[in-house]
Short mmCIF file of C-alpha atoms in Angstrom, two decimals:
data_model
loop_
_atom_site.label_atom_id
_atom_site.label_comp_id
_atom_site.label_asym_id
_atom_site.label_seq_id
_atom_site.Cartn_x
_atom_site.Cartn_y
_atom_site.Cartn_z
CA MET A 129 -10.44 26.69 -33.33
CA ARG A 130 -10.80 24.96 -36.70
CA ARG A 131 -14.26 23.69 -35.72
CA LYS A 132 -15.29 27.20 -34.67
CA TRP A 133 -14.35 28.63 -38.05
CA ALA A 134 -16.03 25.69 -39.80
CA GLY A 135 -19.28 26.67 -38.08
CA VAL A 136 -18.84 30.26 -39.16
CA LEU A 137 -18.16 29.09 -42.72
CA ILE A 138 -21.39 27.10 -42.78
CA LEU A 139 -23.44 30.09 -41.57
CA LEU A 140 -21.84 32.46 -44.07
CA LEU A 141 -22.28 29.95 -46.87
CA ALA A 142 -25.93 29.46 -45.95
CA ALA A 143 -26.57 33.19 -46.11
CA ALA A 144 -24.77 33.59 -49.42
CA LEU A 145 -26.53 30.69 -51.06
CA LEU A 146 -29.91 31.84 -49.77
CA LEU A 147 -29.40 35.22 -51.43
CA THR A 148 -28.35 33.46 -54.63
CA ALA A 149 -31.40 31.21 -54.60
CA CYS A 150 -33.76 34.11 -54.02
CA ALA A 151 -32.15 36.20 -56.75
CA ALA A 152 -32.34 33.36 -59.24
CA GLY A 153 -35.91 32.39 -58.39
CA GLY A 154 -34.75 28.85 -57.62
CA ALA A 155 -36.44 25.86 -56.06
CA GLY A 156 -36.61 27.60 -52.70
CA ASP A 157 -39.38 29.88 -54.05
CA ASP A 158 -41.68 26.85 -54.33
CA GLY A 159 -41.15 25.60 -50.79
CA VAL A 160 -40.51 22.07 -52.02
CA THR A 161 -40.21 19.20 -49.53
CA LEU A 162 -37.98 16.41 -50.82
CA THR A 163 -38.16 12.89 -49.41
CA VAL A 164 -34.81 11.26 -48.61
CA MET A 165 -34.62 7.54 -47.81
CA GLY A 166 -31.68 5.62 -46.37
CA LYS A 167 -30.25 3.77 -43.40
CA LYS A 168 -30.65 5.51 -40.07
CA SER A 169 -26.96 5.23 -39.22
CA ASP A 170 -26.03 6.64 -42.64
CA LEU A 171 -28.42 9.58 -42.49
CA GLU A 172 -27.15 10.51 -39.03
CA LYS A 173 -23.51 10.91 -40.07
CA SER A 174 -22.22 14.31 -39.04
CA TYR A 175 -21.50 15.38 -42.61
CA MET A 176 -25.00 14.35 -43.69
CA THR A 177 -26.77 16.26 -40.94
CA ALA A 178 -24.56 19.27 -41.69
CA LEU A 179 -25.54 19.00 -45.35
CA PHE A 180 -29.25 18.75 -44.58
CA ASP A 181 -29.15 21.75 -42.27
CA LEU A 182 -27.22 23.78 -44.81
CA TYR A 183 -29.68 22.91 -47.59
CA ARG A 184 -32.68 23.91 -45.52
CA GLN A 185 -31.06 27.18 -44.45
CA SER A 186 -29.83 28.03 -47.93
CA THR A 187 -32.87 27.25 -50.07
CA GLY A 188 -35.97 27.49 -47.91
CA ASN A 189 -36.85 23.98 -49.02
CA ASP A 190 -37.38 21.14 -46.58
CA LEU A 191 -36.34 17.50 -46.39
CA ARG A 192 -38.46 14.65 -45.07
CA ILE A 193 -36.10 11.94 -43.86
CA ILE A 194 -37.30 8.34 -44.13
CA SER A 195 -34.86 6.14 -42.24
CA TYR A 196 -34.63 2.44 -41.48
CA GLU A 197 -32.54 0.61 -38.92
CA ASP A 198 -29.61 -0.98 -40.72
CA ALA A 199 -30.88 -4.56 -40.44
CA GLU A 200 -34.30 -3.55 -41.82
CA PHE A 201 -33.23 -1.21 -44.59
CA GLU A 202 -33.01 -3.43 -47.65
CA SER A 203 -36.25 -5.31 -47.03
CA GLY A 204 -38.12 -2.28 -45.69
CA ALA A 205 -37.12 -0.01 -48.55
CA ALA A 206 -37.86 -2.73 -51.13
CA ALA A 207 -41.37 -3.16 -49.68
CA ARG A 208 -41.90 0.60 -49.90
CA PHE A 209 -40.80 0.60 -53.54
CA ALA A 210 -43.12 -2.33 -54.32
CA GLU A 211 -46.01 -0.22 -53.04
CA GLY A 212 -45.04 2.60 -55.39
CA GLU A 213 -43.62 4.79 -52.62
CA VAL A 214 -40.30 5.72 -54.23
CA PRO A 215 -38.58 8.68 -52.51
CA ASP A 216 -37.26 11.69 -54.36
CA LEU A 217 -33.72 10.85 -53.22
CA PHE A 218 -32.48 7.38 -52.31
CA LEU A 219 -29.17 6.59 -50.60
CA HIS A 220 -27.66 3.23 -51.46
CA PHE A 221 -24.31 1.59 -52.01
CA HIS A 222 -23.49 0.15 -55.43
CA ASN A 223 -23.72 -3.46 -54.36
CA ALA A 224 -25.79 -6.52 -55.17
CA ASP A 225 -28.69 -5.34 -52.99
CA LEU A 226 -29.20 -2.40 -55.35
CA SER A 227 -30.76 -4.81 -57.84
CA ARG A 228 -33.84 -4.98 -55.61
CA PHE A 229 -34.79 -1.45 -56.64
CA ASP A 230 -35.14 -1.68 -60.45
CA VAL A 231 -32.54 0.96 -61.20
CA ALA A 232 -33.34 1.38 -64.90
CA ASN A 233 -37.02 2.12 -64.33
CA ASN A 234 -36.79 4.07 -61.09
CA PHE A 235 -33.69 6.24 -61.26
CA ARG A 236 -32.28 9.03 -63.40
CA TYR A 237 -28.88 8.54 -65.02
CA LEU A 238 -26.65 11.42 -64.03
CA GLU A 239 -23.61 11.44 -66.35
CA ASP A 240 -24.82 14.64 -68.00
CA GLU A 241 -25.01 16.56 -64.73
CA PRO A 242 -22.56 19.51 -64.47
CA TRP A 243 -20.90 18.11 -61.35
CA ALA A 244 -19.94 14.78 -62.95
CA GLU A 245 -16.55 16.08 -64.10
CA ASP A 246 -15.66 17.09 -60.53
CA LEU A 247 -15.75 13.49 -59.31
CA THR A 248 -12.43 11.75 -58.81
CA ASP A 249 -11.83 8.86 -61.18
CA SER A 250 -12.22 6.22 -58.46
CA ALA A 251 -15.42 7.76 -57.07
CA ARG A 252 -16.99 7.99 -60.51
CA ALA A 253 -15.99 4.43 -61.41
CA TYR A 254 -17.65 3.14 -58.26
CA CYS A 255 -20.93 4.86 -59.16
CA GLU A 256 -21.12 3.71 -62.79
CA ASP A 257 -23.00 0.66 -64.01
CA SER A 258 -21.68 -1.77 -66.62
CA GLN A 259 -22.92 0.51 -69.43
CA GLY A 260 -21.09 3.52 -68.01
CA HIS A 261 -24.20 5.26 -66.65
CA LEU A 262 -23.61 7.37 -63.56
CA LEU A 263 -26.15 6.17 -61.00
CA GLY A 264 -25.68 8.60 -58.14
CA LEU A 265 -23.71 11.35 -56.46
CA PRO A 266 -21.13 9.87 -54.03
CA PHE A 267 -21.54 12.36 -51.19
CA TRP A 268 -19.82 10.04 -48.76
CA GLU A 269 -16.68 8.99 -46.98
CA SER A 270 -14.09 6.87 -48.75
CA SER A 271 -12.40 4.85 -46.09
CA VAL A 272 -10.00 1.98 -45.45
CA SER A 273 -11.45 -1.07 -43.72
CA GLY A 274 -9.41 -3.50 -41.68
CA CYS A 275 -8.78 -4.47 -38.07
CA TYR A 276 -8.58 -1.39 -35.85
CA TYR A 277 -6.98 -2.13 -32.50
CA ASN A 278 -6.28 -0.36 -29.24
CA LYS A 279 -2.53 0.15 -29.39
CA THR A 280 -2.48 1.58 -25.87
CA ILE A 281 -3.82 -1.65 -24.43
CA LEU A 282 -1.50 -3.80 -26.55
CA ASP A 283 1.49 -1.69 -25.48
CA SER A 284 0.52 -2.02 -21.82
CA LEU A 285 0.51 -5.81 -22.19
CA GLY A 286 3.74 -5.95 -24.18
CA LEU A 287 1.87 -7.15 -27.27
CA LYS A 288 2.11 -6.04 -30.88
CA ALA A 289 -0.02 -6.05 -34.00
CA ALA A 290 -0.19 -9.23 -36.05
CA ALA A 291 1.35 -9.71 -39.49
CA THR A 292 0.06 -13.24 -40.16
CA GLN A 293 -3.07 -15.25 -39.44
CA ALA A 294 -1.22 -17.36 -36.86
CA GLU A 295 0.02 -14.26 -35.05
CA PHE A 296 -3.48 -12.80 -35.04
CA ASP A 297 -5.02 -15.96 -33.62
CA THR A 298 -2.37 -16.04 -30.90
CA LEU A 299 -3.00 -12.38 -30.11
CA CYS A 300 -6.74 -13.02 -29.75
CA GLN A 301 -6.16 -15.93 -27.38
CA VAL A 302 -3.73 -13.96 -25.21
CA LEU A 303 -6.19 -11.07 -24.95
CA ALA A 304 -9.02 -13.44 -24.04
CA ASP A 305 -6.86 -15.12 -21.40
CA THR A 306 -6.04 -11.68 -19.98
CA GLY A 307 -9.73 -10.84 -19.55
CA TYR A 308 -10.36 -8.64 -22.59
CA ILE A 309 -12.82 -9.18 -25.43
CA PRO A 310 -10.37 -9.52 -28.33
CA ILE A 311 -12.83 -8.57 -31.11
CA CYS A 312 -16.01 -6.54 -30.94
CA TRP A 313 -18.13 -8.59 -33.34
CA PRO A 314 -21.52 -6.85 -33.78
CA ALA A 315 -23.63 -9.81 -34.89
CA SER A 316 -26.92 -7.96 -34.36
CA GLY A 317 -27.57 -6.22 -37.66
CA CYS A 318 -23.98 -5.57 -38.78
CA SER A 319 -22.95 -7.61 -41.79
CA TRP A 320 -19.89 -6.01 -43.37
CA MET A 321 -17.37 -8.20 -41.54
CA ILE A 322 -18.26 -11.22 -43.68
CA GLN A 323 -17.33 -9.51 -46.94
CA PHE A 324 -13.88 -8.69 -45.54
CA GLY A 325 -13.22 -12.41 -45.26
CA LEU A 326 -14.59 -13.20 -48.71
CA ASP A 327 -12.82 -10.38 -50.56
CA PRO A 328 -9.38 -12.06 -50.82
CA ILE A 329 -10.89 -15.27 -52.17
CA PHE A 330 -12.40 -13.56 -55.20
CA ALA A 331 -10.29 -10.44 -55.62
CA ASP A 332 -7.19 -12.62 -55.90
CA ASP A 333 -8.79 -15.05 -58.35
CA PRO A 334 -11.00 -13.28 -60.92
CA ALA A 335 -11.51 -16.54 -62.83
CA LEU A 336 -13.04 -18.09 -59.72
CA LEU A 337 -15.39 -15.13 -59.41
CA GLU A 338 -16.45 -15.53 -63.04
CA LYS A 339 -17.25 -19.21 -62.51
CA LEU A 340 -19.31 -18.39 -59.43
CA ASN A 341 -21.19 -15.67 -61.29
CA ARG A 342 -21.91 -18.02 -64.21
CA ASN A 343 -23.33 -20.52 -61.68
CA GLU A 344 -20.73 -23.10 -62.67
CA ILE A 345 -19.58 -23.49 -59.06
CA CYS A 346 -20.96 -22.64 -55.62
CA PHE A 347 -19.49 -21.41 -52.37
CA ALA A 348 -19.57 -25.04 -51.25
CA ASP A 349 -17.06 -25.89 -53.99
CA ILE A 350 -14.54 -23.36 -52.69
CA PRO A 351 -12.65 -24.59 -49.60
CA ALA A 352 -11.61 -21.05 -48.60
CA VAL A 353 -15.25 -20.08 -47.98
CA ALA A 354 -15.61 -22.92 -45.49
CA ASP A 355 -12.26 -21.85 -43.97
CA MET A 356 -13.68 -18.40 -43.26
CA VAL A 357 -16.90 -19.76 -41.80
CA ARG A 358 -14.93 -22.19 -39.64
CA TRP A 359 -12.68 -19.39 -38.41
CA ILE A 360 -15.72 -17.35 -37.34
CA ALA A 361 -17.24 -20.35 -35.55
CA ASP A 362 -13.95 -21.16 -33.79
CA ALA A 363 -13.40 -17.54 -32.78
CA ALA A 364 -16.85 -17.39 -31.19
CA GLU A 365 -16.37 -20.71 -29.41
CA LYS A 366 -13.00 -19.61 -28.01
CA GLY A 367 -14.54 -16.45 -26.57
CA TRP A 368 -12.79 -14.05 -28.94
CA PHE A 369 -16.08 -12.19 -29.51
CA GLY A 370 -16.97 -12.09 -25.82
CA GLY A 371 -20.25 -13.33 -24.40
CA GLY A 372 -22.81 -10.86 -25.73
CA TYR A 373 -21.88 -10.56 -29.39
CA MET A 374 -25.25 -11.82 -30.66
CA SER A 375 -26.96 -8.79 -29.09
CA THR A 376 -24.15 -6.37 -29.99
CA GLY A 377 -25.16 -4.02 -32.78
CA TRP A 378 -24.12 -0.70 -34.28
CA ASP A 379 -24.84 1.32 -31.15
CA GLN A 380 -22.78 -0.97 -28.94
CA ILE A 381 -19.51 -0.79 -30.91
CA SER A 382 -18.47 2.58 -29.53
CA PRO A 383 -19.05 1.78 -25.83
CA ALA A 384 -17.15 -1.48 -26.18
CA LEU A 385 -14.10 0.23 -27.70
CA THR A 386 -14.03 3.50 -25.76
CA SER A 387 -14.31 1.65 -22.45
CA GLY A 388 -11.51 -0.74 -23.35
CA GLN A 389 -13.77 -3.73 -22.83
CA ALA A 390 -13.03 -4.80 -26.40
CA VAL A 391 -9.61 -4.31 -27.97
CA MET A 392 -10.26 -4.71 -31.71
CA THR A 393 -13.01 -4.52 -34.30
CA PHE A 394 -13.29 -4.93 -38.06
CA ILE A 395 -14.40 -1.51 -39.32
CA TRP A 396 -13.23 1.57 -41.27
CA ASP A 397 -11.24 4.66 -40.29
CA THR A 398 -13.96 7.25 -40.76
CA TRP A 399 -16.08 5.54 -38.11
CA PHE A 400 -13.68 6.91 -35.51
CA TYR A 401 -14.38 10.47 -36.64
CA THR A 402 -18.10 10.27 -37.33
CA ASP A 403 -19.50 7.66 -34.93
CA MET A 404 -17.10 7.05 -32.05
CA ALA A 405 -18.63 8.60 -28.93
CA ALA A 406 -16.64 11.09 -26.86
CA GLY A 407 -16.07 10.83 -23.13
CA GLY A 408 -14.76 7.30 -22.90
CA LYS A 409 -11.47 6.13 -21.46
CA TYR A 410 -10.02 5.69 -24.96
CA THR A 411 -10.19 7.96 -28.03
CA VAL A 412 -9.17 7.72 -31.66
CA ASP A 413 -5.59 8.55 -30.63
CA ASP A 414 -5.38 5.19 -28.85
CA PHE A 415 -6.11 3.16 -31.98
CA ALA A 416 -4.08 1.85 -34.89
CA LEU A 417 -4.69 -0.30 -37.95
CA MET A 418 -3.62 -3.75 -39.07
CA PRO A 419 -5.12 -6.12 -41.66
CA ALA A 420 -8.29 -8.06 -40.95
CA PHE A 421 -7.61 -11.76 -40.51
CA MET A 422 -10.48 -14.20 -41.05
CA GLY A 423 -8.84 -17.37 -42.26
CA THR A 424 -8.74 -16.54 -45.97
CA ALA A 425 -5.51 -14.54 -46.43
CA ASP A 426 -2.42 -15.38 -44.41
CA ALA A 427 -1.15 -11.79 -44.50
CA GLY A 428 -4.63 -10.41 -43.89
CA THR A 429 -6.57 -7.91 -45.96
CA TYR A 430 -7.84 -4.35 -46.15
CA GLU A 431 -10.91 -3.32 -48.11
CA GLY A 432 -10.97 -0.15 -50.17
CA GLY A 433 -13.78 2.36 -49.83
CA ASN A 434 -17.44 1.76 -50.61
CA LEU A 435 -19.49 4.86 -51.37
CA ASN A 436 -23.09 5.68 -50.55
CA MET A 437 -24.72 7.20 -53.63
CA MET A 438 -27.50 9.78 -53.72
CA MET A 439 -29.84 8.54 -56.45
CA VAL A 440 -32.72 10.51 -57.98
CA ASN A 441 -36.20 9.14 -58.65
CA LYS A 442 -36.73 9.91 -62.33
CA ASN A 443 -40.51 9.61 -61.96
CA SER A 444 -40.73 12.07 -59.09
CA ALA A 445 -43.01 15.08 -59.27
CA ASN A 446 -40.06 16.90 -57.66
CA LEU A 447 -37.48 15.74 -60.22
CA ASP A 448 -36.12 19.21 -60.97
CA ALA A 449 -35.79 20.06 -57.29
CA ALA A 450 -34.10 16.71 -56.59
CA LEU A 451 -31.53 17.35 -59.32
CA GLU A 452 -30.98 20.84 -57.90
CA PHE A 453 -30.38 19.24 -54.52
CA LEU A 454 -27.54 17.16 -55.99
CA ARG A 455 -26.10 20.25 -57.65
CA PHE A 456 -26.20 21.98 -54.28
CA CYS A 457 -24.38 19.04 -52.68
CA ALA A 458 -21.75 19.03 -55.43
CA GLN A 459 -20.71 22.66 -54.97
CA PRO A 460 -17.20 22.89 -53.49
CA GLU A 461 -18.46 25.31 -50.84
CA THR A 462 -21.03 22.73 -49.71
CA TYR A 463 -18.96 19.57 -49.62
CA ASN A 464 -15.95 21.31 -48.13
CA ALA A 465 -18.11 22.68 -45.31
CA ALA A 466 -19.75 19.30 -44.67
CA PHE A 467 -16.53 17.26 -44.76
CA ASP A 468 -14.34 19.70 -42.83
CA GLY A 469 -12.13 17.63 -40.55
CA ILE A 470 -13.60 14.30 -41.70
CA SER A 471 -11.10 11.54 -42.38
CA THR A 472 -11.75 10.43 -45.94
CA VAL A 473 -10.12 10.05 -49.30
CA SER A 474 -11.51 12.76 -51.59
CA CYS A 475 -14.51 11.95 -53.78
CA PHE A 476 -14.42 15.38 -55.46
CA LYS A 477 -11.49 17.00 -57.21
CA GLY A 478 -12.18 20.24 -55.35
CA GLN A 479 -12.29 18.60 -51.93
CA THR A 480 -9.76 20.25 -49.62
CA THR A 481 -11.00 20.26 -46.01
CA ASN A 482 -11.02 16.51 -45.39
CA ILE A 483 -8.13 14.91 -43.52
CA GLN A 484 -6.25 11.64 -43.76
CA SER A 485 -6.44 9.43 -40.71
CA GLN A 486 -3.14 9.01 -38.90
CA MET A 487 -4.07 5.36 -38.45
CA VAL A 488 -4.20 4.91 -42.21
CA THR A 489 -1.06 6.96 -42.81
CA ASP A 490 0.90 4.87 -40.30
CA ALA A 491 -0.24 1.63 -41.97
CA ALA A 492 0.40 2.85 -45.51
CA ARG A 493 3.01 0.23 -46.37
CA SER A 494 0.86 -2.63 -45.09
CA ILE A 495 -2.19 -1.25 -46.90
CA ALA A 496 -0.28 -1.00 -50.17
CA ALA A 497 0.69 -4.66 -49.86
CA ASN A 498 -2.63 -6.11 -48.72
CA GLU A 499 -5.51 -3.89 -49.86
CA ARG A 500 -8.19 -5.35 -52.13
CA VAL A 501 -10.96 -3.57 -53.94
CA SER A 502 -14.35 -4.28 -52.39
CA THR A 503 -15.29 -7.46 -54.22
CA ALA A 504 -17.77 -9.69 -52.40
CA ALA A 505 -20.48 -7.10 -51.82
CA THR A 506 -20.12 -5.40 -55.20
CA ARG A 507 -19.21 -8.15 -57.67
CA ILE A 508 -20.72 -11.45 -56.54
CA VAL A 509 -24.02 -11.92 -58.35
CA GLY A 510 -26.82 -12.37 -55.83
CA TYR A 511 -24.71 -11.33 -52.85
CA SER A 512 -26.76 -9.82 -50.06
CA ALA A 513 -25.02 -8.73 -46.90
CA GLU A 514 -28.22 -9.32 -44.92
CA ASP A 515 -28.50 -12.87 -46.24
CA MET A 516 -24.88 -13.65 -45.42
CA LEU A 517 -25.41 -12.33 -41.89
CA THR A 518 -28.48 -14.54 -41.51
CA ALA A 519 -26.52 -17.61 -42.56
CA VAL A 520 -23.58 -16.86 -40.26
CA ASN A 521 -25.86 -16.04 -37.34
CA ASN A 522 -27.56 -19.39 -37.77
CA LEU A 523 -24.13 -20.91 -37.33
CA LEU A 524 -23.33 -18.79 -34.29
CA ALA A 525 -26.71 -19.61 -32.74
CA GLY A 526 -25.94 -23.31 -33.08
CA THR A 527 -28.77 -24.12 -35.49
CA THR A 528 -26.40 -25.28 -38.22
CA ASP A 529 -22.77 -26.29 -38.67
CA VAL A 530 -20.05 -24.99 -40.99
CA ALA A 531 -21.23 -26.98 -44.00
CA GLY A 532 -24.84 -25.99 -43.32
CA CYS A 533 -23.87 -22.33 -43.08
CA VAL A 534 -22.10 -22.45 -46.44
CA GLU A 535 -25.11 -24.22 -47.91
CA LEU A 536 -27.38 -21.44 -46.60
CA MET A 537 -25.06 -18.82 -48.09
CA ASP A 538 -25.40 -20.56 -51.45
CA GLN A 539 -29.17 -20.91 -51.18
CA PHE A 540 -29.63 -17.24 -50.40
CA ARG A 541 -27.20 -16.14 -53.13
CA ILE A 542 -28.75 -18.32 -55.84
CA GLN A 543 -32.27 -17.33 -54.85
CA GLU A 544 -31.36 -13.66 -55.11
CA ALA A 545 -29.55 -14.17 -58.42
CA ARG A 546 -32.65 -15.84 -59.85
CA ALA A 547 -34.84 -13.03 -58.58
CA GLN A 548 -32.54 -10.64 -60.42
CA GLY A 549 -32.87 -12.67 -63.60
CA ALA A 550 -29.12 -13.30 -63.70
CA GLU A 551 -27.97 -15.35 -66.65
CA GLY A 552 -27.08 -18.94 -65.80
CA PHE A 553 -29.30 -19.15 -62.73
#
């Protein structure tokens, strides 16, 4: 019933906003078409498609969506920018890869926008650069990442969630021996898992992070980095990722989990509400949350939310319309319609229709003890998730060993830091 009324709300809101736009002589009078660029999987989130539909219906404007497969996004978008094809609106996370896109010269700072005061403190802090400039509107989910596991399967086998690295490793081996794939590890194009392992190393030792970012030390000088890489290699060799993990990508995660073929995966809670396919043997109600264990934190770790930002091309011929689009997104009526029933921590102070995942609520005590702010992807100079995936996949493909993988990680990171003009590199 709630979904039915949410649909009615969207239709009524569309009608009301259309009348408002017409009365005010807004952007809809010009029939503007805005270009929106981002990852395909991001742009297809249910709350994003709801937003796009609502905008079209409400304003009479159109949106031209330019999407890239996840593994091709950073390089593909950067090539497009290099050719001068900068979209009106660009969706990106505030991580090291953002440096590829010359933020200062390409994007409008947004701290003076009327919606800025409606952002929660944590959402705003995520979207600000080191000078305090607001880079984008965080119209996104704020989730908790960790190891999500099928509690129904564990219960049926008389097993329980792990609280230490040793317990987790034992759990994986028992599941493998029983015929299950312990961990759905999507090595084809999915790269976030690696940062989960790195986060504790640097979040727990800020001085170490500073040395790395000053180029005084490398990954190769930090034993815990090799520990993580070795854990990944050992897990693959022991069959904990199954047999087809190198060809498992974003689209294969849901079938693996809903069928029960795989028991666990390292992901975030909102995935279960926005991307998990219906109709399988198992649903979100069968899953629970424990820390992610990757050989770098004995009690495991959770990662706090990363937010996709909507950034505005300051050189666009459609600048005014693009800014109006963000103002449309930031209206409580809009974001509450789009995020109705979505499991997320609020990004806006007026956000009321989102829900809190039961999985996260049940793990609240563990999360409080073991959560780290997203550190590797956002704070390591030169860090590129794509590059880290390439290095680890070389290891998994057998073309290098643990030391060689760490060396590749360093080479990629230093090369990117130099390309960014980072001091000390």
